[in-house]
GROMACS .gro file of C-alpha atoms in nm:
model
  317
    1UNK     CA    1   2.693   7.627 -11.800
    2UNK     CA    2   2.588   7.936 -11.673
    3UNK     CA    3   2.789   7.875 -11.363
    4UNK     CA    4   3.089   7.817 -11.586
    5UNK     CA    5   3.064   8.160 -11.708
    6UNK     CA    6   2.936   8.044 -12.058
    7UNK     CA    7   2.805   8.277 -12.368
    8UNK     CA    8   2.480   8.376 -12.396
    9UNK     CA    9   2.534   8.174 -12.773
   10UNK     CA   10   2.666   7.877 -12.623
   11UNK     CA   11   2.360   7.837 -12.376
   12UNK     CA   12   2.109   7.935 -12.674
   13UNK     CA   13   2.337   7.657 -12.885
   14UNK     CA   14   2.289   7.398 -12.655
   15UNK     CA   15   1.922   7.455 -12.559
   16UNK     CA   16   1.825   7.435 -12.934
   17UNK     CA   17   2.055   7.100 -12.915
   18UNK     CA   18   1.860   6.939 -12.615
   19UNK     CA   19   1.492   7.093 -12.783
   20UNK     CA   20   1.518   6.837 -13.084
   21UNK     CA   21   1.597   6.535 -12.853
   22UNK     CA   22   1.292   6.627 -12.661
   23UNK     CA   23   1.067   6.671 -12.972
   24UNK     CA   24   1.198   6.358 -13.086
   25UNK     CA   25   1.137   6.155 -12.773
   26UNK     CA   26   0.844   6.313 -12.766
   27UNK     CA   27   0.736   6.207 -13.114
   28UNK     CA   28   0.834   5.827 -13.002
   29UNK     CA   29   0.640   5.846 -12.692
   30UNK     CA   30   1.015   5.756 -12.447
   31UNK     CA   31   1.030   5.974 -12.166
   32UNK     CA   32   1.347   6.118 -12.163
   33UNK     CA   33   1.518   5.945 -11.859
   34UNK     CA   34   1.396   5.605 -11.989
   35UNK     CA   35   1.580   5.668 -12.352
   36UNK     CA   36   1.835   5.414 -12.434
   37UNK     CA   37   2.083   5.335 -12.710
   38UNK     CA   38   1.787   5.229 -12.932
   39UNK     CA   39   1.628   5.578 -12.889
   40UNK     CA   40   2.010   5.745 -12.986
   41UNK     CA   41   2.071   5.543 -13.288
   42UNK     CA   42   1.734   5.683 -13.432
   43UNK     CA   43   1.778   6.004 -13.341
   44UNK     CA   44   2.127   5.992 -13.513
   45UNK     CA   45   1.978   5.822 -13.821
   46UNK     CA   46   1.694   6.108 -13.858
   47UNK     CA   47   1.961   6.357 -13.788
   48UNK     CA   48   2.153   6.240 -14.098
   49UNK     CA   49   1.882   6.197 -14.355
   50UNK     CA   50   1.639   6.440 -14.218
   51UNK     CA   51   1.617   6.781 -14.470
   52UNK     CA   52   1.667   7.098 -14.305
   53UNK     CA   53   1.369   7.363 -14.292
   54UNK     CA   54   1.334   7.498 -14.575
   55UNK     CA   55   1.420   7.893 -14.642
   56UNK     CA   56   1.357   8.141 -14.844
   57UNK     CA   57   1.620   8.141 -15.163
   58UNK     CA   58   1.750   8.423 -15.376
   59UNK     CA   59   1.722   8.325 -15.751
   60UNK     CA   60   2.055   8.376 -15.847
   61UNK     CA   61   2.191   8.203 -15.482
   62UNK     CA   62   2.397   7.852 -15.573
   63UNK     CA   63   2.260   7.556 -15.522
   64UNK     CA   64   2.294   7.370 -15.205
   65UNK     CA   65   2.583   7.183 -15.130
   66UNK     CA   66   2.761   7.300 -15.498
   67UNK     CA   67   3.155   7.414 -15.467
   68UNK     CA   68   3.185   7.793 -15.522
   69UNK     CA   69   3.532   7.755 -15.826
   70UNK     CA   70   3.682   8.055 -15.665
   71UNK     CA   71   3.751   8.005 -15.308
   72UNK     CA   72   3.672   7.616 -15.296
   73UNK     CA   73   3.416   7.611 -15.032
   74UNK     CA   74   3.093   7.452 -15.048
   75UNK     CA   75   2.749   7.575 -14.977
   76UNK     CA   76   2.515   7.501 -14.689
   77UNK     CA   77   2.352   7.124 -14.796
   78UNK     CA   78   2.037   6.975 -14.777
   79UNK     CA   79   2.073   6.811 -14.462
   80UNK     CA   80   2.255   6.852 -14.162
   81UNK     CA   81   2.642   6.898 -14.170
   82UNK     CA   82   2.871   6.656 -13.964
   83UNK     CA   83   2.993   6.899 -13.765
   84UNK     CA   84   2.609   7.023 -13.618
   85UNK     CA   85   2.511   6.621 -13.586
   86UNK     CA   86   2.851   6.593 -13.385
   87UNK     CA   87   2.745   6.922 -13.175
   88UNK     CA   88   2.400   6.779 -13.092
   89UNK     CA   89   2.557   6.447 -12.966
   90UNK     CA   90   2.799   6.614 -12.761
   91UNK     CA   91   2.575   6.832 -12.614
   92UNK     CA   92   2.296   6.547 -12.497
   93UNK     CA   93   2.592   6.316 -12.356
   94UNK     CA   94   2.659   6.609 -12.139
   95UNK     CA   95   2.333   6.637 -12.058
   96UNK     CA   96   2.306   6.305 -11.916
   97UNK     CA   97   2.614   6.307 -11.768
   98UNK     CA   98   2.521   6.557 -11.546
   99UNK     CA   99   2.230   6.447 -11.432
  100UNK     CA  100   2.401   6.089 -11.349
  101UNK     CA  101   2.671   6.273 -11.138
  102UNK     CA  102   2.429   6.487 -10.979
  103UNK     CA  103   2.170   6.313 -10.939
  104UNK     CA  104   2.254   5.957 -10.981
  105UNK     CA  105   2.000   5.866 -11.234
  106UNK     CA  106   1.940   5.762 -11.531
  107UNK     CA  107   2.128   5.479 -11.514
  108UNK     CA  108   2.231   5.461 -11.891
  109UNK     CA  109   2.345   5.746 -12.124
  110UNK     CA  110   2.205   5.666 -12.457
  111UNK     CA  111   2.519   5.844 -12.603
  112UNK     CA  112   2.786   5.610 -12.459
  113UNK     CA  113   3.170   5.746 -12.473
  114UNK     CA  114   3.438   5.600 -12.697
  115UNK     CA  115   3.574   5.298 -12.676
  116UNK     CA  116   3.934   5.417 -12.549
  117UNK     CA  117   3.728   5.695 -12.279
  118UNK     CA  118   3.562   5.381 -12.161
  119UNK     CA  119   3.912   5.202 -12.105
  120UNK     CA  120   3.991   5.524 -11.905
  121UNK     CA  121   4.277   5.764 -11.996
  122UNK     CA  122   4.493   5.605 -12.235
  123UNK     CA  123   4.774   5.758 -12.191
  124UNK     CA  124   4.787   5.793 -11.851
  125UNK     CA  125   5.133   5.725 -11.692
  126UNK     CA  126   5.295   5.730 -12.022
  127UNK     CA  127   5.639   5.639 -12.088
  128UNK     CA  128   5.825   5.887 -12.286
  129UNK     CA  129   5.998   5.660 -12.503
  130UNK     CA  130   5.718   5.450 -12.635
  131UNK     CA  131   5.452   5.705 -12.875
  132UNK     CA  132   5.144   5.815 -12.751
  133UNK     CA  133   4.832   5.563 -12.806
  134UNK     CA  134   4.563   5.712 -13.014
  135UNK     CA  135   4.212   5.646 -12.945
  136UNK     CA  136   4.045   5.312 -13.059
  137UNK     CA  137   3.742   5.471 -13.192
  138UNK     CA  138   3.454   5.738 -13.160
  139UNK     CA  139   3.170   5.694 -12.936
  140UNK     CA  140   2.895   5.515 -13.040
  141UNK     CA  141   2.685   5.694 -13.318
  142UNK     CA  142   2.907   5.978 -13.374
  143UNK     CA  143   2.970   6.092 -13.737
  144UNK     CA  144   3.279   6.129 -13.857
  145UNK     CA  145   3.475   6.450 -13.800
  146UNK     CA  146   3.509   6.661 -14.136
  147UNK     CA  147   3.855   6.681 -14.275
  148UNK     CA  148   3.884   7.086 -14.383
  149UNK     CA  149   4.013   7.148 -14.700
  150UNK     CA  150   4.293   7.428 -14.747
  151UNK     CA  151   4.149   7.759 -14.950
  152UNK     CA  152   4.344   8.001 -15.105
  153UNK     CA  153   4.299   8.277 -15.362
  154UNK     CA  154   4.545   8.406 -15.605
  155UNK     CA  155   4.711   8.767 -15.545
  156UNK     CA  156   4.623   8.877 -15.826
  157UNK     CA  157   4.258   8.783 -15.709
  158UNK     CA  158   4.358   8.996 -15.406
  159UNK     CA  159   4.506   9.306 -15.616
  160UNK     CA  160   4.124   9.309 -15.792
  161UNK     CA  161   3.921   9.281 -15.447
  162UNK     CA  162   4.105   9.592 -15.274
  163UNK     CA  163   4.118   9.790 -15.660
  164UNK     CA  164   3.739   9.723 -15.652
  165UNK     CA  165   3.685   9.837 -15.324
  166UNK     CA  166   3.551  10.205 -15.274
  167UNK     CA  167   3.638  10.287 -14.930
  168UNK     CA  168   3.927  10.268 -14.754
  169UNK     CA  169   3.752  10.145 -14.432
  170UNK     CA  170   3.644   9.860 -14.638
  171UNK     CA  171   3.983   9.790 -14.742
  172UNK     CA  172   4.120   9.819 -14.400
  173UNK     CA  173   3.864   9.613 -14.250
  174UNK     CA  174   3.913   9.318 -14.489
  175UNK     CA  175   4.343   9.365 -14.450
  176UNK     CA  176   4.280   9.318 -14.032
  177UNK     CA  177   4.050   8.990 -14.106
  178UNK     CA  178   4.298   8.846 -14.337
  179UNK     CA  179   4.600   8.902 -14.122
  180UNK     CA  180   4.503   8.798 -13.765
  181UNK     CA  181   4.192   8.582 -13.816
  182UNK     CA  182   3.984   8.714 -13.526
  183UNK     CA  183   3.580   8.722 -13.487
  184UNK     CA  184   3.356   8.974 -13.599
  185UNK     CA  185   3.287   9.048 -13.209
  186UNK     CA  186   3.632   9.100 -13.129
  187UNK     CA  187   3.780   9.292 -13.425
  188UNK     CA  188   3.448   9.484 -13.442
  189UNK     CA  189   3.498   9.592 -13.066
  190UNK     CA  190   3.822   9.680 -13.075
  191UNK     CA  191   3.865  10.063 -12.937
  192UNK     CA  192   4.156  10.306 -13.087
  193UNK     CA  193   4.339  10.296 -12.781
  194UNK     CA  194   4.441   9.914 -12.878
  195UNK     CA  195   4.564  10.014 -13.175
  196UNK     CA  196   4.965  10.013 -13.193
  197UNK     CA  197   5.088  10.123 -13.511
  198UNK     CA  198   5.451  10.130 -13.442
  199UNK     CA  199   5.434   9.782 -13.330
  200UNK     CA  200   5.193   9.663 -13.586
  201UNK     CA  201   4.988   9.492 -13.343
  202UNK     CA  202   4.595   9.525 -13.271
  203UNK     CA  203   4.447   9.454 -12.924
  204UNK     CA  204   4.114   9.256 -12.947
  205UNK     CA  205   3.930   9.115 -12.601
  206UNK     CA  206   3.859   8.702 -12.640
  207UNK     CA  207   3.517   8.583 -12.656
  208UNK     CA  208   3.629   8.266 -12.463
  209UNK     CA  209   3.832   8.423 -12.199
  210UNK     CA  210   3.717   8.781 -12.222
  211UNK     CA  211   4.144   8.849 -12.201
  212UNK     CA  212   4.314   9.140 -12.393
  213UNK     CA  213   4.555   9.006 -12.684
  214UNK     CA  214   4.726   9.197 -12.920
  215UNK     CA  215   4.769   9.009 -13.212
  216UNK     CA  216   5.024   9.109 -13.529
  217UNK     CA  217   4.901   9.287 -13.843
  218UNK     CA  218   5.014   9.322 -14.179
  219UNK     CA  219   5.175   9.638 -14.270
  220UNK     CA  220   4.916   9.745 -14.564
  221UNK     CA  221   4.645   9.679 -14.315
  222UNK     CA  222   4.765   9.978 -14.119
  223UNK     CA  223   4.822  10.160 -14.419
  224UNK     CA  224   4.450  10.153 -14.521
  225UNK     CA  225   4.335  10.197 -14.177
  226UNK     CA  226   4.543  10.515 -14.144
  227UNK     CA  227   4.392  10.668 -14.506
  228UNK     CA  228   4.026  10.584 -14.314
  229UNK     CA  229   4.107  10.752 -14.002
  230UNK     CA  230   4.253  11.063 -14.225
  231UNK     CA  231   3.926  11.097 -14.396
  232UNK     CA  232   3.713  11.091 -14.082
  233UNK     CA  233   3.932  11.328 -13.862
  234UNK     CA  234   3.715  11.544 -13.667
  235UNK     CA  235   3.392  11.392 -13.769
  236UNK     CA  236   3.415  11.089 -13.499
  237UNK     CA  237   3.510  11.117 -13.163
  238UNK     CA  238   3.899  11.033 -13.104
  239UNK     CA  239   3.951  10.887 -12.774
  240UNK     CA  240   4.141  10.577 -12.666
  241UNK     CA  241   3.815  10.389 -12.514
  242UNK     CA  242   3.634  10.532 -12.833
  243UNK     CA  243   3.577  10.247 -13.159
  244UNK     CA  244   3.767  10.202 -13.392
  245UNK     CA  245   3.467  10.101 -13.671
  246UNK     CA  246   3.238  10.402 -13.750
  247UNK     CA  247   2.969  10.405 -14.014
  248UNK     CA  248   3.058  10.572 -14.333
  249UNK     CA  249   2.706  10.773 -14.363
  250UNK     CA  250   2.577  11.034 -14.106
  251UNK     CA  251   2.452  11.057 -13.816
  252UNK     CA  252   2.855  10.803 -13.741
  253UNK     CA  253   2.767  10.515 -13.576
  254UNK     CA  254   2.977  10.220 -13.444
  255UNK     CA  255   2.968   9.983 -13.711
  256UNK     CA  256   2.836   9.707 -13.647
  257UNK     CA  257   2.760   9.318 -13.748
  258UNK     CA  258   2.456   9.403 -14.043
  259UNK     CA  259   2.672   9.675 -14.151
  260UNK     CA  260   3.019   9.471 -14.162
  261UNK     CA  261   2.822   9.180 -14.363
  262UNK     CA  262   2.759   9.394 -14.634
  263UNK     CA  263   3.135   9.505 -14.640
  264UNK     CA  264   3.220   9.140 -14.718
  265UNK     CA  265   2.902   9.096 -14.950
  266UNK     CA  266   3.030   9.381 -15.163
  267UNK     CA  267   3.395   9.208 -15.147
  268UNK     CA  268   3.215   8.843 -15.277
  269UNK     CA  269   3.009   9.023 -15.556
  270UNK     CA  270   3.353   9.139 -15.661
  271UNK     CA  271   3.602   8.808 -15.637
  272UNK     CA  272   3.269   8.581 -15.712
  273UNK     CA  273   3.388   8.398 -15.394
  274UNK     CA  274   3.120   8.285 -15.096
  275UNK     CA  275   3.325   8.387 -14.804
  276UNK     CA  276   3.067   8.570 -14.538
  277UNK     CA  277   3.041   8.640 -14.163
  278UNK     CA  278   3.028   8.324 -14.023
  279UNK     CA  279   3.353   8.191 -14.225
  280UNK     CA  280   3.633   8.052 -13.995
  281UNK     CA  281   3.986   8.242 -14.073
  282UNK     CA  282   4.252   7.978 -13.997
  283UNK     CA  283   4.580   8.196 -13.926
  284UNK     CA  284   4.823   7.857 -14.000
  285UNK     CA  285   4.740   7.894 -14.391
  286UNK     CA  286   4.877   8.258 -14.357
  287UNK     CA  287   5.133   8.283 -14.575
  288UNK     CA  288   5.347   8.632 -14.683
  289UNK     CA  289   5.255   8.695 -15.025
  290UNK     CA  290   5.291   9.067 -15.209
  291UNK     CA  291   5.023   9.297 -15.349
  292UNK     CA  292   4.762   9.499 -15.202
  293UNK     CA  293   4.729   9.285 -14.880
  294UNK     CA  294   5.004   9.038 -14.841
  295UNK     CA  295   4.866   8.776 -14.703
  296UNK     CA  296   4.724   8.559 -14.934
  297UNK     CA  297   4.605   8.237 -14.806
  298UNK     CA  298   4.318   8.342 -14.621
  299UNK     CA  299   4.098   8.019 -14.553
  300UNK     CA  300   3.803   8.235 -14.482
  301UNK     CA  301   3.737   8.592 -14.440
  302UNK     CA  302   3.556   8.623 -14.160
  303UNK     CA  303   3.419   8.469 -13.803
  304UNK     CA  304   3.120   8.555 -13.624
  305UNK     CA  305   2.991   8.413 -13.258
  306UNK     CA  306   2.989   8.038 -13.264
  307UNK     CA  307   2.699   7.922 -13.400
  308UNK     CA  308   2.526   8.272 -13.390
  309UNK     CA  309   2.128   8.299 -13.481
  310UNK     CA  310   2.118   7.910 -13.469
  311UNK     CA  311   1.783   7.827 -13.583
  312UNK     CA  312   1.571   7.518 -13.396
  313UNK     CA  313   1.514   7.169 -13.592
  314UNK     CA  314   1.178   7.079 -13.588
  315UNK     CA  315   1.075   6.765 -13.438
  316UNK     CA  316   1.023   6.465 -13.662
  317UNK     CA  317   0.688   6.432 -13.823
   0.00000   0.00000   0.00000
């Protein structure tokens, strides 16, 4: 992965991944390149009714796995989501895929492909006029894949967030993350030279590919940003390869992640919503609305690195 020019995240990610197999072949005395199916359909079992480690809990924070009534989206659970049991599997048939092609051993990968992967591609040489076959099935001990539900708040919901908002760099901030749906790393690092007003487009750098895009904006985002860059004129450096973000307090700073969290924790106190850093915007439910920010379906607010500060499981007792 390294090779492949991966994150720093993703190789964290996956090392946490491959650290509870180990504990957990550990714990069943199987060394790991004599684990078979047997092994995988335990480990899968565990992973589903296993509890998370436990955290420390704010007294008035909701209950786990309850439906916040304003933005529809359900609190961390008990156990482990689909999604991260669906992560860990993918990540240890890799794994063993590699070290079968590389190495040639072990034999078996106790997380066996899908029943249509096994038959090959299937829809390899495909006529055009005859649909496209879908695949038979998932692999073997793989949860089912989460069907999202679409979020949306009301404008008027909208008109109180940015009325409640003090700063205009607040308000500016949340307009961007509406309207494009990028990361916190890449609207966070975007420098004032990306910015094109006229065009109503904002440059931010991938985290995938590391490429420059400039993605479209709504119009009152650049309104608000252009009130926040009037009140710090002369206080900030103004250069094209300077940030765009600055802390509101003195000595300016870059903003940055701890600092843009509480931007959005101030915004949830105000809508009662649950929407944080490490909420996925999806730009298809964007939809042109009218108020202060007109774009009102907003799935989430806000995106952070994939999987950033993932914790380790523990091994099983």
């Amino acid at each position: 992965m390294l090779a492949d020019d991966a994150s720093p995240t993703s190789l964290r990610s996956y090392a946490y991944e491959l650290l509870a197999w180990v504990r957990f072949l550990r714990a069943v005395d199987v060394p790991w390149y004599l684990a078979s199916r047997v092994e995988a359909r335990d480990f899968a079992l565990w992973l589903k009714t296993t509890k998370k480690p436990p955290r420390r809990r704010r007294s008035d924070a909701p209950a786990p796995g309850s439906v916040n009534p304003v933005t529809g989206k359900a609190a961390p659970g008990e156990n482990y989501a689909a999604r991260t049991r669906r992560h860990a599997r993918a990540v240890i048939r890799s794994f063993y895929e590699y070290h079968r092609e590389t190495h040639g051993q072990p034999l078996i990968n106790p997380f066996p492909q899908g029943g249509a992967a096994d038959e090959g591609s299937p829809n390899a040489h495909h006529n055009p006029m005859q649909p496209f076959r879908l695949p038979s099935r998932r692999g073997t001990y793989q949860p089912k894949e989460p069907k999202p539900t679409p979020r949306i708040i009301p404008d008027q919901a909208f008109n109180d967030l940015f009325t409640g908002l003090k700063y205009n760099r607040d308000r500016a901030l949340i307009a961007f993350y509406i309207s494009i749906g990028a990361r916190a790393s890449e609207l966070l690092g975007v420098q004032q030279g990306l910015v094109a007003s006229g065009d109503q487009t904002i440059g931010v750098v991938r985290k995938g590919s590391q490429a420059l895009q400039h993605l479209p904006a709504s119009a009152d985002a650049f309104v608000w940003l252009r009130l926040y860059q009037q009140e710090l004129r002369g206080m900030v450096p103004k250069h094209p390869s300077e940030p765009l973000w600055w802390t509101l307090r003195r000595p300016f700073r870059p903003l940055e992640y701890d600092a843009a969290r509480m931007v959005f924790t101030r915004a949830n106190q105000l809508l009662g919503a649950n929407d944080g850093p490490r909420s996925e915007p999806d730009p298809r439910r964007r939809a042109v609305g009218h108020g202060a920010c007109p774009h009102h379906h907003h799935g989430n607010l806000y995106r952070s690195h994939s999987r950033r500060g993932r914790r380790p499981r523990p091994g099983p007792p």
